[in-house]
PDB file of C-alpha atoms in Angstrom:
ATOM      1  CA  UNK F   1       3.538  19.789   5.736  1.00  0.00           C
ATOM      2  CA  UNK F   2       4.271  17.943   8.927  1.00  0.00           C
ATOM      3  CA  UNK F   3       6.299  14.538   9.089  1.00  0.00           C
ATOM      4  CA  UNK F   4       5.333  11.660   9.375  1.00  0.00           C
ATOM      5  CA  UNK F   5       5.204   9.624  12.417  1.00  0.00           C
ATOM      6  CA  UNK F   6       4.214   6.291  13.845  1.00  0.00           C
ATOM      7  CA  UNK F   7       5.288   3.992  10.287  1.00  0.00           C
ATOM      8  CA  UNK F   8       6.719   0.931  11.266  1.00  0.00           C
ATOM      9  CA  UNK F   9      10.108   0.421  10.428  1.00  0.00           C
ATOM     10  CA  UNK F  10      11.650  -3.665  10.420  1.00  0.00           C
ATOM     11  CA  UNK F  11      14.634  -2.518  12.396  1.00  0.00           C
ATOM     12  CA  UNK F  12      15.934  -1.377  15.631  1.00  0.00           C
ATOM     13  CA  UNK F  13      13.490  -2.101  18.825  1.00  0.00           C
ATOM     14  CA  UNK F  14      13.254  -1.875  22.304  1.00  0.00           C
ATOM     15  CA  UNK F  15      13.759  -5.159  24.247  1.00  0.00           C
ATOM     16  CA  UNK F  16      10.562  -5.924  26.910  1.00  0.00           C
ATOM     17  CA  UNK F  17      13.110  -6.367  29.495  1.00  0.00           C
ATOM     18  CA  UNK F  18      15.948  -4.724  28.503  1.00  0.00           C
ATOM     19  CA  UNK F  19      16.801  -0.925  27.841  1.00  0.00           C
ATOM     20  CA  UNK F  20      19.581  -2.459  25.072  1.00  0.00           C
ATOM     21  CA  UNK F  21      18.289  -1.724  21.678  1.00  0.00           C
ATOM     22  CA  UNK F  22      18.196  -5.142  19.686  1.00  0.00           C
ATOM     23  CA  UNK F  23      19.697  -6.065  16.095  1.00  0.00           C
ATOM     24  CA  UNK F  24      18.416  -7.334  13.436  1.00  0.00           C
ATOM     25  CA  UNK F  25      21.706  -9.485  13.089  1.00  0.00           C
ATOM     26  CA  UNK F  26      21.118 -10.752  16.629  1.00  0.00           C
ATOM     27  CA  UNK F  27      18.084 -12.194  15.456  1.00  0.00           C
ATOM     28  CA  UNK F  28      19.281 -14.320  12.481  1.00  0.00           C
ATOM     29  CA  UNK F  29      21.834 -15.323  14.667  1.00  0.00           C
ATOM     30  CA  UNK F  30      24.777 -14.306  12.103  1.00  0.00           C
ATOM     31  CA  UNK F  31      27.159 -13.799  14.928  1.00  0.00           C
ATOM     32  CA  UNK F  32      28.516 -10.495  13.194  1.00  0.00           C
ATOM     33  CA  UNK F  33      31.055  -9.225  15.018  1.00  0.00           C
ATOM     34  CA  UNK F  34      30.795  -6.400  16.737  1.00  0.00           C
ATOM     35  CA  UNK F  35      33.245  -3.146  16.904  1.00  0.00           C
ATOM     36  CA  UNK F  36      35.842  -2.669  20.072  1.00  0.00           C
ATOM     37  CA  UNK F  37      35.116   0.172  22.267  1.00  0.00           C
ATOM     38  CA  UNK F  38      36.783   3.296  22.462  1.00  0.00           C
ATOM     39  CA  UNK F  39      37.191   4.079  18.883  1.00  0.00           C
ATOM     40  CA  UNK F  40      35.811   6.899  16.533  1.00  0.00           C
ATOM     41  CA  UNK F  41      32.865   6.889  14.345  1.00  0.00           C
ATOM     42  CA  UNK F  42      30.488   8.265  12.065  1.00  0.00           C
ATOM     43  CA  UNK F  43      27.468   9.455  13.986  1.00  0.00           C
ATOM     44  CA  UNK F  44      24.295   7.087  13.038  1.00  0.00           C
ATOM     45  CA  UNK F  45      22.938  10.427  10.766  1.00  0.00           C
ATOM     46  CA  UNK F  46      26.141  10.663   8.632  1.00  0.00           C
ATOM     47  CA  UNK F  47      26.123   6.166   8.778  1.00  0.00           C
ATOM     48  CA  UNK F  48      22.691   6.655   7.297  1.00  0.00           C
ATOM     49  CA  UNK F  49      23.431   9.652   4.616  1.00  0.00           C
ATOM     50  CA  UNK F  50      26.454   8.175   3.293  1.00  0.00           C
ATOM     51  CA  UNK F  51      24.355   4.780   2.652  1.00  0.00           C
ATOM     52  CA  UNK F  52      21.591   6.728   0.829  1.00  0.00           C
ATOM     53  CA  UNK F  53      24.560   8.651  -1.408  1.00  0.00           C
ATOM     54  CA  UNK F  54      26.563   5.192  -1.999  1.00  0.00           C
ATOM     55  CA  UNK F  55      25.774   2.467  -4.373  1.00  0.00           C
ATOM     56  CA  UNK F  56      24.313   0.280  -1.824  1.00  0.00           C
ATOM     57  CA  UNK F  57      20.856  -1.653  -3.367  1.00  0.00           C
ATOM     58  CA  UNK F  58      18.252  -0.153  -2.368  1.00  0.00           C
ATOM     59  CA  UNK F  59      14.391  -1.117  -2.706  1.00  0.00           C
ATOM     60  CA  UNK F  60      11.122   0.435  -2.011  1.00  0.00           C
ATOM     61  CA  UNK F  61       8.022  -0.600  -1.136  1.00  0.00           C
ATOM     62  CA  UNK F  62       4.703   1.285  -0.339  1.00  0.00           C
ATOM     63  CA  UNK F  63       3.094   0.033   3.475  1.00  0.00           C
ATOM     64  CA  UNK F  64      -0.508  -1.894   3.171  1.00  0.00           C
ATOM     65  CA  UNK F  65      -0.550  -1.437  -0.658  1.00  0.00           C
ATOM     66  CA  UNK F  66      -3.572  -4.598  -1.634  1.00  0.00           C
ATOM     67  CA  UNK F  67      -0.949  -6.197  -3.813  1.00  0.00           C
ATOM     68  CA  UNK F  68       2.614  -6.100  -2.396  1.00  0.00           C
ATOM     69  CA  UNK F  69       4.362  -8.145  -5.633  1.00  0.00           C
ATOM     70  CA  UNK F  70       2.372  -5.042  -7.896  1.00  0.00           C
ATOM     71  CA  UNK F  71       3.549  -2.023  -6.039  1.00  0.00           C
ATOM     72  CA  UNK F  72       7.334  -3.577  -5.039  1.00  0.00           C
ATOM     73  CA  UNK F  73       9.418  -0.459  -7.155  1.00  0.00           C
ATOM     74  CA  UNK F  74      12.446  -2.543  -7.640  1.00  0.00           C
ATOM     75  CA  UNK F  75      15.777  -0.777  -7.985  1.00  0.00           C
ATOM     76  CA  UNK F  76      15.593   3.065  -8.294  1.00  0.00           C
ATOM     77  CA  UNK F  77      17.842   4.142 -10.795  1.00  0.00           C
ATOM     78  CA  UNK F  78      19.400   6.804  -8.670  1.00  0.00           C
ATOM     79  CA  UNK F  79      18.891   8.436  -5.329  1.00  0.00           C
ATOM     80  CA  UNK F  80      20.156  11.545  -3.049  1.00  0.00           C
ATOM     81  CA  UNK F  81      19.287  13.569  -0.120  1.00  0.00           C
ATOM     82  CA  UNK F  82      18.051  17.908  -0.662  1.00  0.00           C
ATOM     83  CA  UNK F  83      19.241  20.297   2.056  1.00  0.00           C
ATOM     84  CA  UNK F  84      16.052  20.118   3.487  1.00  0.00           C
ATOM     85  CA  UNK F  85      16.710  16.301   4.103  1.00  0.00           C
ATOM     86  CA  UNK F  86      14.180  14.801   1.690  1.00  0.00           C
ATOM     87  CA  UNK F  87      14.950  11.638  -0.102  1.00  0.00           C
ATOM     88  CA  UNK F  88      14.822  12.157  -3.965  1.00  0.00           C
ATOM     89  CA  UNK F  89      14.571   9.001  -6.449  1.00  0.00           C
ATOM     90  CA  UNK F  90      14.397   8.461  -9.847  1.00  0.00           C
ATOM     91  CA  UNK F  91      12.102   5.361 -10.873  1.00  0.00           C
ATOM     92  CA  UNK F  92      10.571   4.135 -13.874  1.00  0.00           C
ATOM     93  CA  UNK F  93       7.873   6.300 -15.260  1.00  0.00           C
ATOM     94  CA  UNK F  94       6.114   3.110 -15.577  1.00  0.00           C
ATOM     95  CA  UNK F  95       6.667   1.352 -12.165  1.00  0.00           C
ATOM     96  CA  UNK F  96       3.556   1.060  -9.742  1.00  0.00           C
ATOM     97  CA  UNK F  97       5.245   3.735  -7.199  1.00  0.00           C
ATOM     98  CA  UNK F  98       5.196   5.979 -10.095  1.00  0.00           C
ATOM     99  CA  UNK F  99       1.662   5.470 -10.648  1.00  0.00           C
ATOM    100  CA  UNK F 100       0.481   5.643  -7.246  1.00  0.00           C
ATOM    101  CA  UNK F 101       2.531   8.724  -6.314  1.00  0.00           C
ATOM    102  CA  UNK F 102       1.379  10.763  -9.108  1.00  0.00           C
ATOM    103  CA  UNK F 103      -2.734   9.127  -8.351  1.00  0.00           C
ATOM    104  CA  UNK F 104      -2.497   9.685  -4.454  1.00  0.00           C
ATOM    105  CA  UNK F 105      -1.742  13.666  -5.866  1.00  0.00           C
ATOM    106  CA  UNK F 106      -1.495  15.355  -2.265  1.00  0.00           C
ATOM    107  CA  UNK F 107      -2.792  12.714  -0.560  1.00  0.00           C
ATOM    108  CA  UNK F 108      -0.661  10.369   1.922  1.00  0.00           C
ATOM    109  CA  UNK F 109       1.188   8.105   0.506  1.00  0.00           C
ATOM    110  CA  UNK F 110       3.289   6.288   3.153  1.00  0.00           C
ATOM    111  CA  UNK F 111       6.373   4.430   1.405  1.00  0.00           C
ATOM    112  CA  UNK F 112       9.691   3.044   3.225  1.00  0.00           C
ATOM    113  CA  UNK F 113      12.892   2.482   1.514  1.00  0.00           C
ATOM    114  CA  UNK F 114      15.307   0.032   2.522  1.00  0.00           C
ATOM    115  CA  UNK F 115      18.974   0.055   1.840  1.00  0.00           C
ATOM    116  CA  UNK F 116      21.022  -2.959   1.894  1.00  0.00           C
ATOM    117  CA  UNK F 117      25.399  -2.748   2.619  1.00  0.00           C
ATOM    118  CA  UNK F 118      26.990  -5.608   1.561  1.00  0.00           C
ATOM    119  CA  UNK F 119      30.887  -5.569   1.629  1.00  0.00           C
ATOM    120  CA  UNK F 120      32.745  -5.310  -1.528  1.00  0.00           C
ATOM    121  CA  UNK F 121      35.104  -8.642  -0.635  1.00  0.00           C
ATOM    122  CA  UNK F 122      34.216 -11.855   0.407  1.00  0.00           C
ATOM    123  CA  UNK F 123      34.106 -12.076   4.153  1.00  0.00           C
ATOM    124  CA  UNK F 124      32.176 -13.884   6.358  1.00  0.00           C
ATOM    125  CA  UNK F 125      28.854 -12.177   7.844  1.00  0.00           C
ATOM    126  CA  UNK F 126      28.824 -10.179   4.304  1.00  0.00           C
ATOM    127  CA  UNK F 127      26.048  -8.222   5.106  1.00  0.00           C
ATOM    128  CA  UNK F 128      27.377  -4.802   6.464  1.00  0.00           C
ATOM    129  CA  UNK F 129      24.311  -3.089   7.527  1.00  0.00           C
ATOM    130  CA  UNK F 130      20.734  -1.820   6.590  1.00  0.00           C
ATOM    131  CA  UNK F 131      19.193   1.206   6.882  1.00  0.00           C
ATOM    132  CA  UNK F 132      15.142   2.073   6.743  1.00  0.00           C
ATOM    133  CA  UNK F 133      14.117   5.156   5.780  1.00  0.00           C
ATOM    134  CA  UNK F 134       9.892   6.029   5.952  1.00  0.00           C
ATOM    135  CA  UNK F 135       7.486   9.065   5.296  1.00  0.00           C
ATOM    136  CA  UNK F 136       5.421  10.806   2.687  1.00  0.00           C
ATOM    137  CA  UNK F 137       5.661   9.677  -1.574  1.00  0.00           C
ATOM    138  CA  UNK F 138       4.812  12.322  -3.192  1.00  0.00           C
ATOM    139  CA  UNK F 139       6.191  13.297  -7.542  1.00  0.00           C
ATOM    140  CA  UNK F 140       8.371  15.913  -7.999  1.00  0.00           C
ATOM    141  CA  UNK F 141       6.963  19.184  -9.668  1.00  0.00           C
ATOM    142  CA  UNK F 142       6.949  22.433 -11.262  1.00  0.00           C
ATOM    143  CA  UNK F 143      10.219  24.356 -10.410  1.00  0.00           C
ATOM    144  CA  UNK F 144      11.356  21.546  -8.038  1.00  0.00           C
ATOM    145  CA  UNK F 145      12.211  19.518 -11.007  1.00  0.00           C
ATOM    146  CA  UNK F 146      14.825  21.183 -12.457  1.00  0.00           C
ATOM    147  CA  UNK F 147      16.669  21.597  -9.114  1.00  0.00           C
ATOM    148  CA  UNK F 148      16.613  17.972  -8.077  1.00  0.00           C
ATOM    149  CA  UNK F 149      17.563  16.882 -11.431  1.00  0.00           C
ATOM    150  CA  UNK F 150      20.589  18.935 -11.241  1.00  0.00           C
ATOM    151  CA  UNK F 151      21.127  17.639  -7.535  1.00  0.00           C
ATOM    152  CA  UNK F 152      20.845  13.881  -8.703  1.00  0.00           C
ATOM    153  CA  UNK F 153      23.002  14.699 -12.076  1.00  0.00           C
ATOM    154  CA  UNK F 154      25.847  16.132  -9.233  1.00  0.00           C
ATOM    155  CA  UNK F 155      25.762  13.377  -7.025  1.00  0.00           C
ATOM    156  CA  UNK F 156      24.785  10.521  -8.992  1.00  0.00           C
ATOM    157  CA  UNK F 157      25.330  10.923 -12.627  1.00  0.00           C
ATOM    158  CA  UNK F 158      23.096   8.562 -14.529  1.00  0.00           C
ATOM    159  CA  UNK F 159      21.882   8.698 -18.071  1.00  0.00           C
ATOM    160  CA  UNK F 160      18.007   8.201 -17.115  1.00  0.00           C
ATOM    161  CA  UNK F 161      18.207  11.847 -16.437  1.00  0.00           C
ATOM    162  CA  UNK F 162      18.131  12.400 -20.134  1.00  0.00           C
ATOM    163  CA  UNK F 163      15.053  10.515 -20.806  1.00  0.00           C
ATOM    164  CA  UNK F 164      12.968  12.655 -18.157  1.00  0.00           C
ATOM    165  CA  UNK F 165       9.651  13.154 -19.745  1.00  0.00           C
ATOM    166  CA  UNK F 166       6.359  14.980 -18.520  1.00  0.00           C
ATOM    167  CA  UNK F 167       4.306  12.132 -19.633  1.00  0.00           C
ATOM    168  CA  UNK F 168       4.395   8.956 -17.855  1.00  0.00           C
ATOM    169  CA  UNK F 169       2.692   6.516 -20.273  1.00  0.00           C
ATOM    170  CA  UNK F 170       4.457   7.927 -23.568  1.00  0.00           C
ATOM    171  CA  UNK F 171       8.203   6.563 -24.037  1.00  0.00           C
ATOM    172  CA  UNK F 172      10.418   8.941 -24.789  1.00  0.00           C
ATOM    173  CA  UNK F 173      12.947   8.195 -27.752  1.00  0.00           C
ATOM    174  CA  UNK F 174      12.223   4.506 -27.367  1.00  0.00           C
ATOM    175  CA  UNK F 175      12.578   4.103 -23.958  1.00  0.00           C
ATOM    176  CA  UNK F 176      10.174   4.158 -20.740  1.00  0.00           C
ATOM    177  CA  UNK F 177       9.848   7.963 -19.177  1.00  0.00           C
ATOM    178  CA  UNK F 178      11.658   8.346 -15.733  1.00  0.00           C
ATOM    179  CA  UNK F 179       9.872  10.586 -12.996  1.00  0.00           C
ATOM    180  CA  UNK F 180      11.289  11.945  -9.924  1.00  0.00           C
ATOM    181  CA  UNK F 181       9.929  10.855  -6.494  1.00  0.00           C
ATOM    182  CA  UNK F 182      10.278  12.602  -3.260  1.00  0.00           C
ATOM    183  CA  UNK F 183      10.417  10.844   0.213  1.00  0.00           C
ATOM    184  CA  UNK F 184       9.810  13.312   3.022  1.00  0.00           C
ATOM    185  CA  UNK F 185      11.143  11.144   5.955  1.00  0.00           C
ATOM    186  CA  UNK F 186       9.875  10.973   9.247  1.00  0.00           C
ATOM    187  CA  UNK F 187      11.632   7.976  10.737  1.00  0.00           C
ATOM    188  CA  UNK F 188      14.373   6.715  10.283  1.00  0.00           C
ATOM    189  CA  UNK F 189      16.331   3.255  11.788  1.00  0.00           C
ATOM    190  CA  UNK F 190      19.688   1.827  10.923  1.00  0.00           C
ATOM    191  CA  UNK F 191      21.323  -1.301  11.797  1.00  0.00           C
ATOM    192  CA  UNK F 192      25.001  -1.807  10.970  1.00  0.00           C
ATOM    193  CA  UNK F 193      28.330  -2.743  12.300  1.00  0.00           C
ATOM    194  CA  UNK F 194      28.191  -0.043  14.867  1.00  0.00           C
ATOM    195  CA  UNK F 195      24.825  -1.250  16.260  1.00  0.00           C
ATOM    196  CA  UNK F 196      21.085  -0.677  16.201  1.00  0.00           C
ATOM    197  CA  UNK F 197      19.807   3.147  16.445  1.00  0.00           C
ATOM    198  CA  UNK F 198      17.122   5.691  15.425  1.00  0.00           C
ATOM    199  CA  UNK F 199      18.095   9.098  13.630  1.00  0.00           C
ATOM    200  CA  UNK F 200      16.602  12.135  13.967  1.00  0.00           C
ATOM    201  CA  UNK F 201      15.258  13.335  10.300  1.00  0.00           C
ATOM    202  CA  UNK F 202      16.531  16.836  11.003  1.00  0.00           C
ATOM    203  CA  UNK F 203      19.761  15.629  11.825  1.00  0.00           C
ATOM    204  CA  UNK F 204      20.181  13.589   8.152  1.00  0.00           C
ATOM    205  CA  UNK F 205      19.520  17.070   6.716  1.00  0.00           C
ATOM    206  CA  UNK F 206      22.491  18.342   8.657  1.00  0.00           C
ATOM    207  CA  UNK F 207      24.736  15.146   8.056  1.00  0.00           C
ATOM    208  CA  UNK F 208      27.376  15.128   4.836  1.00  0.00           C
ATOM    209  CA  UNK F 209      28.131  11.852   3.689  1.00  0.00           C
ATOM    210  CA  UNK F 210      31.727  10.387   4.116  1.00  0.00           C
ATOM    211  CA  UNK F 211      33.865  11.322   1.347  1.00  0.00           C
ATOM    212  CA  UNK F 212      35.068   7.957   0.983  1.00  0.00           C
ATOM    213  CA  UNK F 213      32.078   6.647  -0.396  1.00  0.00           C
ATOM    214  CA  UNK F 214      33.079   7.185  -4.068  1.00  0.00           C
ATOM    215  CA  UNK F 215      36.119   5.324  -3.357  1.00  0.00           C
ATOM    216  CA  UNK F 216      35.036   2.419  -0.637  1.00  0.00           C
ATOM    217  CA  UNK F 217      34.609  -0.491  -2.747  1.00  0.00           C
ATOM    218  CA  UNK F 218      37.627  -0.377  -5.325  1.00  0.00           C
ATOM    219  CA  UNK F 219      40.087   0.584  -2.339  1.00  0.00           C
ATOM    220  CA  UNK F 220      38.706  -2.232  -0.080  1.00  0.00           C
ATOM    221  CA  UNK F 221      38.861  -4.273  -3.036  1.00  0.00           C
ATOM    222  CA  UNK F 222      42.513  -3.223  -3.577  1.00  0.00           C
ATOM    223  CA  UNK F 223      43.793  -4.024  -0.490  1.00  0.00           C
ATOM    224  CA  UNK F 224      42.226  -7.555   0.102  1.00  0.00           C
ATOM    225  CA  UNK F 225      43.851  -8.607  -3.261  1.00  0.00           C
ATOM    226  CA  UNK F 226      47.024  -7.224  -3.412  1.00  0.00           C
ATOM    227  CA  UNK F 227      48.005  -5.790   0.130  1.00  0.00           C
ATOM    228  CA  UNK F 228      46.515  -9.139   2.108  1.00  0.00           C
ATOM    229  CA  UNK F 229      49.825  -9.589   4.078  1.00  0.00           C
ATOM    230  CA  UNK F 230      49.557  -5.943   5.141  1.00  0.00           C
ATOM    231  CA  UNK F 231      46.565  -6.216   6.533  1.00  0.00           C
ATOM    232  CA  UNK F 232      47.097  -9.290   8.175  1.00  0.00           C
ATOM    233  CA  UNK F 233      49.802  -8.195  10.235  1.00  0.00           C
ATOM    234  CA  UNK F 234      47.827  -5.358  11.501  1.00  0.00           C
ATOM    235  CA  UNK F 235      46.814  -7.943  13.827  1.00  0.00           C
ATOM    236  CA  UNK F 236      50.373  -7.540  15.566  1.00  0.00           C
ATOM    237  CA  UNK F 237      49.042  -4.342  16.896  1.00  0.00           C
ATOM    238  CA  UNK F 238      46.319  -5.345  19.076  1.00  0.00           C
ATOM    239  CA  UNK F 239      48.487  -8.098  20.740  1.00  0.00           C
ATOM    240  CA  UNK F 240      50.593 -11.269  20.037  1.00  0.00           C
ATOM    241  CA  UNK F 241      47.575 -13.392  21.349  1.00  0.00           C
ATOM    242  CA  UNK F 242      45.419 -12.016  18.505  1.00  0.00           C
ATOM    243  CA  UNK F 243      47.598 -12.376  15.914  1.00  0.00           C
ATOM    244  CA  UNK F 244      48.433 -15.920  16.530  1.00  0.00           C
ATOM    245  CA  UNK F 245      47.139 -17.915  13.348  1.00  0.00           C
ATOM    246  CA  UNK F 246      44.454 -14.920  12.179  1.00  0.00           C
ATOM    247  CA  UNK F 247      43.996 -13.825   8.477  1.00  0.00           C
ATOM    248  CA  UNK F 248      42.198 -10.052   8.035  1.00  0.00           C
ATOM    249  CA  UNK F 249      39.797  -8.511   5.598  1.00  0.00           C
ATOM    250  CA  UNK F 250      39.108  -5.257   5.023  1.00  0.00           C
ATOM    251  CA  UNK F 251      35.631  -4.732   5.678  1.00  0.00           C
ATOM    252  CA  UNK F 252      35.074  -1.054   5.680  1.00  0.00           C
ATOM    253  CA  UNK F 253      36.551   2.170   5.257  1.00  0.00           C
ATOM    254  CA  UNK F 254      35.613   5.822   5.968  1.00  0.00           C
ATOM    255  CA  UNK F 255      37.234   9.250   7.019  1.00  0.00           C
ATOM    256  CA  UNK F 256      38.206   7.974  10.211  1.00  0.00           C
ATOM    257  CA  UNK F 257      39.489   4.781   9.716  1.00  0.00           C
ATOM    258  CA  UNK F 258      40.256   1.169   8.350  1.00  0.00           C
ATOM    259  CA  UNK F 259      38.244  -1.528   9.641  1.00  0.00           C
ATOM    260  CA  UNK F 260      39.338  -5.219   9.574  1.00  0.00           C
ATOM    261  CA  UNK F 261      37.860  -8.400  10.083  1.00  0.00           C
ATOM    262  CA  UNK F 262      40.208 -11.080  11.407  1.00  0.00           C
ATOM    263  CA  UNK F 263      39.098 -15.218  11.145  1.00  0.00           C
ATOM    264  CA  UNK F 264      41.182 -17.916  12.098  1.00  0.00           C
ATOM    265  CA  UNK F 265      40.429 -21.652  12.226  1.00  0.00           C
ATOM    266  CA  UNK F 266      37.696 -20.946  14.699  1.00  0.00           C
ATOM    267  CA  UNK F 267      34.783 -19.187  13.372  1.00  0.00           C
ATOM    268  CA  UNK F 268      33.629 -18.258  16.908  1.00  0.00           C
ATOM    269  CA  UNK F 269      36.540 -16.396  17.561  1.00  0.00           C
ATOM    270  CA  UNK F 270      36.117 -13.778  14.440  1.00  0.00           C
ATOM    271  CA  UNK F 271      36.173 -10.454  15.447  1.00  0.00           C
ATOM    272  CA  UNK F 272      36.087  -6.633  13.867  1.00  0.00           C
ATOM    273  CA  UNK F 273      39.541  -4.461  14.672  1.00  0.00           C
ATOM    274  CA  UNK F 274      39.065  -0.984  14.144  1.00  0.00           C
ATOM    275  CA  UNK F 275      42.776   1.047  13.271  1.00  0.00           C
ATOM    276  CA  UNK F 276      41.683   5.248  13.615  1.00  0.00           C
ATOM    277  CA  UNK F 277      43.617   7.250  11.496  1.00  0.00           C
ATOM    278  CA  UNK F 278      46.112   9.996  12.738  1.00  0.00           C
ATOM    279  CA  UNK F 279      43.389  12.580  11.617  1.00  0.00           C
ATOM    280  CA  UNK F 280      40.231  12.581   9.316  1.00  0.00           C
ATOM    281  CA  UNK F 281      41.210  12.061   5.522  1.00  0.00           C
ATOM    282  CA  UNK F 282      38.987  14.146   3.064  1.00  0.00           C
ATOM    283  CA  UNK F 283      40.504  13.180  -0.210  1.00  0.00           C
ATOM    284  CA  UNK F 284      42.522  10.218  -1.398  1.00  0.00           C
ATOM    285  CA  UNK F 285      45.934  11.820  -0.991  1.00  0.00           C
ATOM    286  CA  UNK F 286      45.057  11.892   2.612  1.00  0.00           C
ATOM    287  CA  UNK F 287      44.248   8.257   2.533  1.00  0.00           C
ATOM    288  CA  UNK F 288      47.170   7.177   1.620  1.00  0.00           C
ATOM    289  CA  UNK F 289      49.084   9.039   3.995  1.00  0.00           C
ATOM    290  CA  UNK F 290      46.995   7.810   6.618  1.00  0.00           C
ATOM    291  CA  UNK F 291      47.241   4.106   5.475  1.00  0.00           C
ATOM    292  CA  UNK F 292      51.261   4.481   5.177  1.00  0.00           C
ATOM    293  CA  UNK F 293      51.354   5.206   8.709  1.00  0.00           C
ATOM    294  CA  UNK F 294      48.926   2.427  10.069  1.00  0.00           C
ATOM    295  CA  UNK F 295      51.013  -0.276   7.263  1.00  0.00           C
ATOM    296  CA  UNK F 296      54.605   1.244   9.200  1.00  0.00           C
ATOM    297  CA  UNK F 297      53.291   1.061  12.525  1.00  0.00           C
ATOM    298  CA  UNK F 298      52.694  -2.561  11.722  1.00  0.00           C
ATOM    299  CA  UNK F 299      56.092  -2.905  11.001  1.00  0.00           C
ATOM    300  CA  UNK F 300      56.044  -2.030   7.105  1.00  0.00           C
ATOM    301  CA  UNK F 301      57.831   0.316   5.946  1.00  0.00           C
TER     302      UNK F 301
END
């Protein structure tokens, strides 16, 4: 089956006059900062991946359905990516993208999910990122099942899994059936901290997600409330002009590094700091070793 192509996706776009690719924050005029240059980063494919494997919310919605409010899915229960780089999602056997997947049979059924990052601590500009992710809807079956259950039990263990059933209409020990959906993507557009992009489909198939993203939100969380002096002195690295009345938040964290967002009385003058790590980190040993370093450097011991 060939991908899809030509879905419209409410994201990244080419300027008339420009060859700059515009954001989505530029246009509600959130004024989120923006990172320094010169510093690493996840490539837009493994941005995108590790969104889809996080806890981000996520929605999706089916393209020129007659009644948008009937076929809205909601909240999937769980989601993950196969090696071959489909999306697979487990909805409500009763929701109306259940229904219309498994009545469209082998027909096209265009759907596009959207994935919304919101930081884990309060900081201005909460609103990390979005991704938009759009191709064919089409119900898991025969042999397929079993494999993508065990995929979404690996990666995101939920107890829906247990109350699979063949039938969508008959509950199953009380409670509404769950069904498997697969999203073969064809586009793909994320806007984020980094900036506005396209990605490749093949090259989410190829992307791991950052092995942070189990740990992201109760670290960030851990360091805004009880390491908050820490992290605002890591302003004293970039300068004793910058540091001169700023507080910092950690925003967001991967393999690479720690980033911070730094306010002072002026909200103009908020901007992201980016701190790379010595090396990648791949565990949470790592981590800390890599956040000991950054804390001394900053004049911590």
């Amino acid at each position: 089956m060939s991908r899809p192509h030509g879905i419209p996706l409410p994201s990244a776009r080419r300027s008339s006059d420009s060859n700059e690719t515009e954001s989505a924050f530029d246009d509600d005029k959130q004024g989120q900062p923006r990172p320094r240059e010169g510093v690493r980063q996840l490539t837009g494919a493994e941005r995108v991946r590790t969104l889809v494997e996080s806890n981000a919310s996520v929605s999706l919605t089916l393209p020129g359905a007659f009644d948008q409010e009937e076929f809205g899915t909601g909240l999937p229960a769980a989601r993950t990516v196969t090696p071959d780089g489909d999306v697979i999602l487990l909805v409500s056997g009763e929701s109306a993208a259940a229904r219309a997947a498994a009545h469209a049979q082998d027909d096209d059924l265009t759907a596009v999910i959207e994935i919304t990052d919101v930081a884990p601590v309060s900081v201005p500009h909460r609103i990390r990122g979005r991704a938009w992710l759009a191709g064919w809807l089409t119900p898991v079956r025969g042999d397929d099942r079993a494999a993508c259950a065990a995929l979404l039990a690996e990666r995101r263990p939920v107890g829906e899994l247990l109350g699979m059933s063949e039938s969508l209409d008959a509950p199953y020990s009380g409670r509404p059936a769950w069904m498997m959906l697969r999203l073969e993507v064809g586009e793909i557009s994320v806007d984020d901290l980094w900036g506005a992009e396209r990605v490749d489909p093949d090259d989410l198939a190829a992307a791991e997600p950052d092995p942070m993203v189990d740990h992201e939100t109760e670290l960030l969380q851990h360091l805004s409330a009880a390491h908050g002096d820490r992290i605002a002195d890591l302003c004293g690295l970039l300068g004793a002009r910058e540091a001169q009345g700023m507080k910092g938040v950690p925003l967001a964290l991967d393999r690479l590094g720690l980033r911070v967002r730094f306010t002072g009385g002026d909200p103009s003058a908020a901007f992201d700091a980016r701190f790379d790590f010595p090396e990648p980190v791949s565990d949470i040993c790592g981590l800390r070793r890599a956040m000991h370093t950054l804390f001394s450097a900053a004049g911590h011991p």
